[in-house]
Coordinates of C-alpha atoms and ligand atoms in Angstrom, one line a residue:
X240 CA 25.1 62.5 -34.9
X241 CA 27.4 63.0 -31.9
X242 CA 26.3 59.9 -30.0
X243 CA 26.1 57.5 -33.5
X244 CA 29.7 59.0 -34.1
X245 CA 30.7 57.7 -30.2
X246 CA 29.2 54.3 -31.1
X247 CA 30.6 53.5 -33.8
X248 CA 34.0 54.3 -32.9
X249 CA 33.3 52.5 -29.9
X250 CA 32.6 49.5 -32.2
X251 CA 35.7 49.9 -34.4
X252 CA 37.5 50.0 -31.0
X253 CA 36.3 47.0 -30.0
X254 CA 36.3 45.1 -33.4
X255 CA 39.8 45.9 -33.9
X256 CA 40.8 44.4 -30.6
X257 CA 39.2 41.1 -31.5
X258 CA 40.8 40.8 -34.7
X259 CA 44.7 40.9 -33.1
X260 CA 43.6 39.1 -29.7
X261 CA 42.9 35.6 -29.1
X262 CA 39.8 33.8 -30.0
X263 CA 37.5 33.1 -26.7
X264 CA 35.6 30.2 -26.1
X265 CA 33.3 31.8 -23.1
X266 CA 29.9 29.4 -22.9
X267 CA 30.8 27.1 -25.7
X268 CA 29.9 23.8 -24.8
X269 CA 30.8 20.0 -25.8
X270 CA 27.9 17.7 -26.6
X271 CA 28.8 14.1 -26.6
X272 CA 26.3 13.0 -28.6
X273 CA 25.1 9.5 -29.6
X274 CA 22.8 9.0 -33.0
X275 CA 22.1 5.1 -32.4
X276 CA 20.1 4.8 -35.5
X277 CA 20.2 5.3 -39.2
X278 CA 17.9 8.1 -39.2
X279 CA 19.6 10.0 -35.9
X280 CA 22.7 9.8 -37.6
X281 CA 21.1 10.9 -40.9
X282 CA 19.9 14.0 -38.9
X283 CA 23.5 14.6 -37.2
X284 CA 25.0 14.2 -40.3
X285 CA 23.0 17.0 -41.9
X286 CA 23.6 19.3 -39.1
X287 CA 27.5 18.8 -39.7
X288 CA 27.4 19.4 -43.1
X289 CA 25.3 22.6 -43.1
X290 CA 26.8 23.8 -39.8
X291 CA 30.5 24.4 -41.2
X292 CA 32.4 27.1 -39.7
X293 CA 29.6 27.3 -36.7
X294 CA 29.8 23.8 -34.9
X295 CA 32.7 22.4 -34.5
X296 CA 32.8 18.8 -34.4
X297 CA 35.4 17.9 -32.1
X298 CA 34.8 14.0 -33.8
X299 CA 33.2 13.3 -36.9
X300 CA 29.8 11.8 -37.1
X301 CA 29.5 8.4 -36.4
X302 CA 27.0 5.6 -35.5
X303 CA 26.1 4.2 -32.6
X304 CA 28.7 5.8 -30.7
X305 CA 29.8 9.3 -29.0
X306 CA 30.3 12.1 -31.1
X307 CA 31.4 15.2 -29.6
X308 CA 30.7 18.6 -30.9
X309 CA 31.6 21.9 -29.6
X310 CA 28.7 25.0 -29.6
X311 CA 28.9 28.1 -29.3
X312 CA 26.4 29.6 -26.2
X313 CA 24.0 31.5 -29.3
X314 CA 23.4 27.8 -30.9
X315 CA 22.7 26.3 -27.5
X316 CA 19.2 26.0 -27.7
X317 CA 18.7 25.4 -31.4
X318 CA 21.2 22.5 -31.3
X319 CA 19.3 21.1 -28.2
X320 CA 15.7 21.8 -29.6
X321 CA 16.8 19.7 -32.7
X322 CA 18.5 16.5 -31.1
X323 CA 15.3 16.3 -28.5
X324 CA 13.2 16.2 -31.3
X325 CA 14.6 13.3 -33.2
X326 CA 15.2 11.3 -29.9
X327 CA 19.3 12.1 -29.9
X328 CA 20.0 11.9 -26.8
X329 CA 23.2 13.7 -25.4
X330 CA 25.1 14.9 -22.0
X331 CA 27.1 17.7 -21.8
X332 CA 30.9 16.8 -21.9
X333 CA 32.5 20.2 -21.7
X334 CA 30.8 23.2 -19.6
X335 CA 33.0 25.6 -20.7
X336 CA 35.4 25.5 -22.9
X337 CA 37.2 28.8 -22.0
X338 CA 37.4 27.5 -18.6
X339 CA 39.8 24.1 -19.9
X340 CA 41.7 26.9 -22.0
X341 CA 42.5 29.3 -19.1
X342 CA 43.4 26.1 -17.2
X343 CA 45.7 25.0 -19.7
X344 CA 47.0 28.1 -20.4
X345 CA 47.5 29.0 -16.6
X346 CA 49.2 25.7 -15.8
X347 CA 51.6 26.4 -18.5
X348 CA 52.6 29.7 -17.7
X349 CA 53.7 28.3 -14.6
X350 CA 55.7 25.9 -15.6
X351 CA 57.4 27.8 -18.0
X352 CA 57.8 30.0 -15.5
X353 CA 59.6 27.4 -13.5
X354 CA 62.1 26.8 -16.1
X355 CA 63.0 30.0 -17.4
X356 CA 66.9 30.2 -17.8
X357 CA 66.8 26.3 -18.2
X358 CA 68.0 26.4 -21.8
X359 CA 66.3 23.2 -23.3
X360 CA 62.6 22.3 -23.1
X361 CA 60.9 20.6 -20.2
X362 CA 57.5 18.5 -20.8
X363 CA 56.1 20.0 -18.1
X364 CA 54.9 22.6 -20.5
X365 CA 53.8 22.7 -23.9
X366 CA 56.6 24.9 -26.1
X367 CA 56.7 27.3 -29.0
X368 CA 57.6 26.0 -32.1
X369 CA 61.1 28.1 -31.9
X370 CA 61.7 26.0 -29.0
X371 CA 60.7 22.9 -30.4
X372 CA 63.1 24.1 -33.5
X373 CA 66.1 24.7 -31.2
X374 CA 65.9 21.4 -29.0
X375 CA 65.8 19.5 -32.9
X376 CA 68.6 21.2 -33.8
X377 CA 70.7 20.4 -30.7
X378 CA 70.5 17.0 -30.3
X379 CA 73.0 15.5 -32.9
X380 CA 75.4 17.8 -30.5
X381 CA 74.1 15.5 -27.3
X382 CA 74.5 12.6 -29.2
X383 CA 75.8 11.2 -32.4
X384 CA 72.9 8.4 -33.0
X385 CA 70.8 11.9 -34.1
X386 CA 70.6 13.6 -37.2
X387 CA 68.8 16.1 -38.6
X388 CA 67.3 16.9 -42.1
X389 CA 65.2 18.9 -43.3
X390 CA 62.2 18.0 -45.0
X391 CA 61.3 20.9 -46.4
X392 CA 59.4 24.8 -45.4
X393 CA 55.7 25.6 -44.8
X394 CA 53.0 27.4 -46.2
X395 CA 54.1 30.4 -43.6
X396 CA 58.6 29.5 -44.4
X397 CA 58.9 27.9 -41.3
X398 CA 61.6 25.1 -41.2
X399 CA 60.2 21.7 -41.7
X400 CA 62.3 18.7 -39.6
X401 CA 63.0 14.8 -39.5
X402 CA 65.2 13.5 -37.1
X403 CA 66.7 10.4 -37.3
X404 CA 68.1 8.2 -34.6
X405 CA 70.3 5.3 -35.5
X406 CA 72.1 3.6 -33.0
X407 CA 73.9 1.3 -36.1
X408 CA 75.2 1.7 -39.9
X409 CA 73.7 -1.5 -40.1
X410 CA 70.2 -1.0 -39.8
X411 CA 68.2 -1.3 -42.2
X412 CA 64.7 -1.9 -40.5
X413 CA 63.1 1.7 -39.8
X414 CA 60.2 2.7 -37.9
X415 CA 58.4 6.4 -39.2
X416 CA 56.5 8.4 -36.9
X417 CA 54.7 11.8 -37.7
X418 CA 53.2 14.6 -35.2
X419 CA 51.1 17.7 -34.7
X420 CA 49.2 17.4 -38.3
X421 CA 46.1 18.6 -36.5
X422 CA 47.4 22.1 -35.3
X423 CA 45.4 21.7 -31.6
X424 CA 46.6 18.3 -31.1
X425 CA 49.9 19.7 -29.0
X426 CA 49.9 16.5 -27.2
X427 CA 51.2 14.6 -29.9
X428 CA 54.3 16.6 -30.7
X429 CA 54.8 17.1 -27.1
X430 CA 54.7 13.3 -27.1
X431 CA 57.6 13.1 -29.9
X432 CA 59.9 15.5 -28.8
X433 CA 59.8 13.5 -25.6
X434 CA 60.5 9.9 -26.9
X435 CA 63.2 12.0 -29.1
X436 CA 64.8 13.3 -26.2
X437 CA 64.6 9.9 -24.1
X438 CA 66.4 7.8 -26.8
X439 CA 68.9 10.5 -27.1
X440 CA 69.7 11.2 -23.1
X441 CA 69.1 7.5 -22.0
X442 CA 70.3 5.7 -25.1
X443 CA 71.5 2.7 -22.9
X444 CA 67.8 2.4 -21.2
X445 CA 66.0 1.7 -24.6
X446 CA 68.1 -0.6 -26.4
X447 CA 65.0 -2.8 -26.8
X448 CA 63.6 0.0 -29.0
X449 CA 67.0 1.2 -30.4
X450 CA 68.4 -2.0 -31.0
X451 CA 68.7 -3.1 -34.5
X452 CA 66.0 -0.6 -35.7
X453 CA 66.4 3.2 -37.0
X454 CA 64.0 5.6 -36.5
X455 CA 62.5 8.5 -38.4
X456 CA 60.2 11.5 -36.2
X457 CA 58.9 14.4 -37.9
X458 CA 58.2 16.1 -34.6
X459 CA 55.7 18.7 -35.5
X460 CA 54.3 18.9 -39.0
X461 CA 51.8 21.3 -39.3
X462 CA 53.8 24.2 -37.5
X463 CA 51.9 27.5 -39.3
X464 CA 48.5 25.5 -37.3
X465 CA 50.2 25.2 -34.4
X466 CA 51.6 28.9 -33.8
X467 CA 48.0 29.7 -34.4
X468 CA 46.6 27.6 -32.4
X469 CA 49.1 28.7 -29.7
X470 CA 48.8 32.8 -30.6
X471 CA 45.2 33.2 -31.8
X472 CA 43.0 29.8 -31.7
X473 CA 43.5 27.3 -29.5
X474 CA 40.6 25.5 -31.8
X475 CA 42.6 25.6 -34.8
X476 CA 42.9 22.3 -37.0
X477 CA 43.8 22.8 -40.2
X478 CA 46.9 24.4 -42.4
X479 CA 47.3 28.2 -42.8
X480 CA 47.3 28.4 -46.2
X481 CA 45.2 31.1 -48.1
X482 CA 42.2 29.3 -50.4
X483 CA 41.4 30.8 -53.3
X484 CA 37.4 32.6 -53.6
X485 CA 37.5 32.1 -49.8
X486 CA 38.1 33.9 -46.5
X487 CA 38.3 30.6 -44.6
X488 CA 42.1 29.3 -44.4
X489 CA 43.6 26.2 -44.3
X490 CA 42.6 22.4 -45.6
X491 CA 43.2 19.4 -43.4
X492 CA 46.4 17.5 -43.9
X493 CA 45.1 14.7 -42.7
X494 CA 42.4 14.5 -45.6
X495 CA 45.4 15.7 -47.8
X496 CA 47.3 12.8 -48.7
X497 CA 47.0 10.4 -52.3
X498 CA 45.0 7.7 -51.3
X499 CA 41.2 7.6 -51.5
X500 CA 41.1 11.5 -51.7
X501 CA 37.7 13.4 -51.8
X502 CA 36.5 10.3 -50.0
X503 CA 34.4 9.7 -46.9
X504 CA 34.8 11.9 -44.3
X505 CA 36.2 14.8 -46.2
X506 CA 35.0 18.3 -47.4
X507 CA 35.0 20.5 -50.6
X508 CA 34.2 23.4 -48.8
X509 CA 37.0 25.3 -47.3
X510 CA 35.7 26.0 -44.5
X511 CA 35.2 22.8 -43.1
X512 CA 37.2 21.5 -40.6
X513 CA 37.9 18.4 -43.0
X514 CA 38.5 20.7 -46.4
X515 CA 40.3 18.0 -48.3
X516 CA 42.2 21.2 -50.1
X517 CA 42.3 21.5 -53.8
X518 CA 43.8 18.6 -54.5
X519 CA 46.2 15.8 -53.2
X520 CA 49.5 17.4 -51.5
X521 CA 48.5 20.9 -52.1
X522 CA 50.0 21.8 -48.9
X523 CA 54.0 21.8 -48.5
X524 CA 53.4 20.4 -45.4
X525 CA 51.7 16.9 -46.6
X526 CA 54.2 17.0 -49.6
X527 CA 57.2 17.6 -47.5
X528 CA 56.4 14.0 -45.6
X529 CA 54.9 12.6 -48.9
X530 CA 58.6 13.2 -50.6
X531 CA 60.5 12.2 -47.4
X532 CA 58.7 8.6 -46.4
X533 CA 59.1 8.4 -50.6
X534 CA 62.6 9.1 -50.5
X535 CA 63.1 6.8 -47.9
X536 CA 61.8 4.4 -49.5
X537 CA 63.7 5.1 -52.8
X538 CA 67.0 4.7 -51.1
X539 CA 65.8 1.3 -49.9
X540 CA 65.0 2.3 -46.0
X541 CA 63.0 -0.5 -45.1
X542 CA 60.1 1.1 -43.5
X543 CA 58.3 -1.6 -41.5
X544 CA 55.9 0.7 -39.5
X545 CA 54.6 4.4 -39.8
X546 CA 52.7 5.7 -36.6
X547 CA 51.2 9.1 -37.1
X548 CA 50.5 10.7 -33.5
X549 CA 46.9 11.9 -33.1
X550 CA 44.2 13.3 -30.6
X551 CA 41.9 12.6 -28.4
X552 CA 40.1 9.4 -27.9
X553 CA 42.3 6.7 -26.5
X554 CA 42.6 4.7 -29.6
X555 CA 45.3 2.1 -31.8
X556 CA 43.7 2.8 -34.7
X557 CA 44.4 0.2 -37.9
X558 CA 43.3 -0.2 -41.4
X559 CA 41.7 0.4 -43.5
X560 CA 40.7 4.1 -42.2
X561 CA 39.1 5.2 -45.1
X562 CA 35.4 3.0 -45.2
X563 CA 34.1 0.8 -42.4
X564 CA 34.6 -3.4 -42.9
X565 CA 37.8 -3.0 -44.9
X566 CA 40.5 -4.9 -43.7
X567 CA 44.1 -5.3 -45.4
X568 CA 45.0 -9.1 -45.9
X569 CA 47.5 -8.8 -42.9
X570 CA 44.9 -7.9 -40.6
X571 CA 45.2 -10.1 -38.1
X572 CA 49.0 -9.3 -37.6
X573 CA 47.8 -5.6 -37.5
X574 CA 45.3 -6.5 -35.0
X575 CA 47.5 -8.5 -32.7
X576 CA 50.4 -5.5 -32.5
X577 CA 47.4 -3.5 -31.7
X578 CA 46.3 -6.0 -28.8
X579 CA 49.9 -5.6 -27.2
X580 CA 50.2 -2.1 -27.8
X581 CA 47.0 -1.3 -25.7
X582 CA 48.0 -3.6 -23.2
X583 CA 51.6 -2.5 -22.8
X584 CA 49.9 1.2 -22.5
X585 CA 47.6 0.0 -20.0
X586 CA 50.3 -1.1 -17.9
X587 CA 52.1 2.2 -17.9
X588 CA 48.9 4.5 -15.7
X589 CA 45.8 2.4 -16.2
X590 CA 45.6 4.1 -19.3
X591 CA 42.6 2.2 -21.4
X592 CA 43.0 2.5 -25.2
X593 CA 40.9 0.6 -27.8
X594 CA 41.8 -0.8 -30.9
X595 CA 40.1 -2.0 -34.4
X596 CA 39.9 0.2 -37.9
X597 CA 40.1 3.5 -38.1
X598 CA 36.8 3.6 -39.9
X599 CA 35.0 0.5 -37.9
X600 CA 36.1 2.5 -34.0
X601 CA 35.8 6.3 -35.5
X602 CA 34.4 7.1 -38.8
X603 CA 36.0 6.7 -42.4
X604 CA 38.5 8.8 -43.6
X605 CA 39.5 9.8 -47.2
X606 CA 43.1 11.3 -48.1
X607 CA 44.2 9.8 -44.5
X608 CA 48.1 9.7 -43.7
X609 CA 47.8 6.2 -42.0
X610 CA 46.0 4.7 -45.3
X611 CA 48.4 6.1 -47.9
X612 CA 51.8 5.2 -45.9
X613 CA 49.9 1.4 -45.6
X614 CA 49.0 1.9 -49.5
X615 CA 52.3 2.4 -50.3
X616 CA 53.8 -0.6 -48.9
X617 CA 54.5 -0.1 -45.2
X618 CA 53.4 -3.0 -43.2
X619 CA 52.1 -2.2 -40.0
X620 CA 50.3 1.6 -40.1
X621 CA 48.6 3.1 -37.0
X622 CA 46.9 6.4 -36.3
X623 CA 47.3 6.7 -32.1
X624 CA 44.9 8.7 -30.5
X625 CA 46.1 9.6 -27.5
X626 CA 44.6 10.9 -24.7
X627 CA 42.0 11.8 -23.1
X628 CA 38.3 10.0 -23.8
X629 CA 36.9 13.8 -23.4
X630 CA 36.9 15.6 -20.3
X631 CA 39.5 17.9 -21.8
X632 CA 39.8 16.5 -25.4
X633 CA 42.5 18.1 -27.2
X634 CA 43.2 20.6 -24.5
X635 CA 45.1 18.7 -22.2
X636 CA 46.8 20.0 -19.4
X637 CA 50.5 20.0 -19.5
X638 CA 51.0 17.7 -16.2
X639 CA 49.5 15.2 -18.8
X640 CA 52.5 15.3 -21.4
X641 CA 54.9 12.7 -19.6
X642 CA 52.5 10.5 -18.1
X643 CA 51.0 10.1 -21.8
X644 CA 54.3 10.0 -23.3
X645 CA 55.6 7.4 -21.1
X646 CA 52.8 5.0 -21.7
X647 CA 53.1 6.5 -25.7
X648 CA 57.2 4.8 -25.5
X649 CA 55.7 1.3 -24.2
X650 CA 53.5 0.9 -26.8
X651 CA 56.4 2.1 -29.4
X652 CA 58.2 -0.6 -27.9
X653 CA 55.6 -3.0 -28.8
X654 CA 55.9 -1.7 -32.6
X655 CA 60.0 -2.6 -32.3
X656 CA 59.9 -5.2 -31.3
X657 CA 57.4 -6.6 -33.7
X658 CA 59.2 -4.6 -36.0
X659 CA 62.5 -6.6 -35.3
X660 CA 60.8 -10.1 -35.9
X661 CA 59.8 -9.2 -39.4
Ligands
LIG894 O1 39.5 12.5 -38.4 C1 41.2 12.0 -38.6 O2 41.8 12.8 -38.9 C2 41.6 11.2 -37.0 N1 41.0 12.1 -35.9 S1 40.8 13.1 -35.3 O3 40.5 13.7 -34.2 N2 42.9 13.2 -34.5 O4 41.1 13.9 -36.3 C3 41.3 10.1 -37.6 C4 41.7 9.5 -38.3 C5 42.0 8.2 -38.7 N3 42.0 7.3 -39.4 C6 41.7 7.1 -40.8 N4 40.4 6.8 -40.5 N5 42.0 6.9 -41.5
LIG895 ZN1 44.2 14.5 -35.5
LIG896 ZN1 54.8 7.9 -14.6

């Protein structure tokens, strides 16, 4: 009797510690799987559909290209057996996910320590959302080309912002950037804030980017998810809204936009990482983006490009993304800009991107922000999947923030040149 009590108390203490702690990924491996036939793809798809909340598909199942799947240690044997039984080839890309999370955290803590005392954020480390927020709020006082616009609040009531950068009241052409739709893609908000900082503090150096064009930059949109990924679960992707009738939280904001909502690559299960949500724009964060962009268009802002920042894989993804072999009438122009952008990226640090439609290069996705933007009439739309090609995936070391941002700026310069000549 006594022994049982002690045991159950110990269990209680242990489960409580887990509750408040950070989710750990000890022994979790990332498999890069290659389903090269329709049959093998079907097997992989079934695995994907039947293991929501157990296997984390870092990339959605695709045919004839790598699909990255994070596998918990207790599922490893069964997963490997299944692949082998079906003749699906694979390699282990990341041997222990917790190890790279620990490395990232150690580097980040060290870089933050080195910067302690400095009042503005730096790009040698990832920032908290509170730090991003005060960085954004300070921009107009550094340079009057920046103005901050409040675009709403998140599910957990954090403020959402867009920053407008404008060097002349006569500018009519504009480029819009959204970042950090996916919580764990930390590099995207770090890159967006770096770009803002460059434009505001080194304006004269960026004539090619700034001349004649206004920028509307949403540096972090899934802010609740971002904070949750920092404090509780590094691999969190979705929003943090409560789903009625389920204990699983959040929906995938990049499945929540009102174009091809519920189409390919979307799930109706709240526990899935690609849960589309109860209805299009059900999330306060996606609603804020859509209302903001529609508001700009109806006040005659000529948005000619929409760039959505994601990671990872090093892809410059063009429309359409909702299904394979679908191309807008102006696809040749999309592709020529895509090619210019990826060569500009490569020229900076040698990083190689691949360009093509989102669905041809990766997989079909309904309800994504890129296609939604294209569908409402914005000419050039892009999903930029930043570094890397899988060694770190989402857990990109902080030392790569600046090089990643520099090459993204080179690509943005190409977008600006194109938009200016439209
Ligand atoms: O699946 C996504 O939402 C994006 N990839 S990610 O790994 N960052 O989650 C790709 C979306 C590309 N756009 C479309 N296919 N429409
Ligand atoms: Zn993403
Ligand atoms: Zn550099």
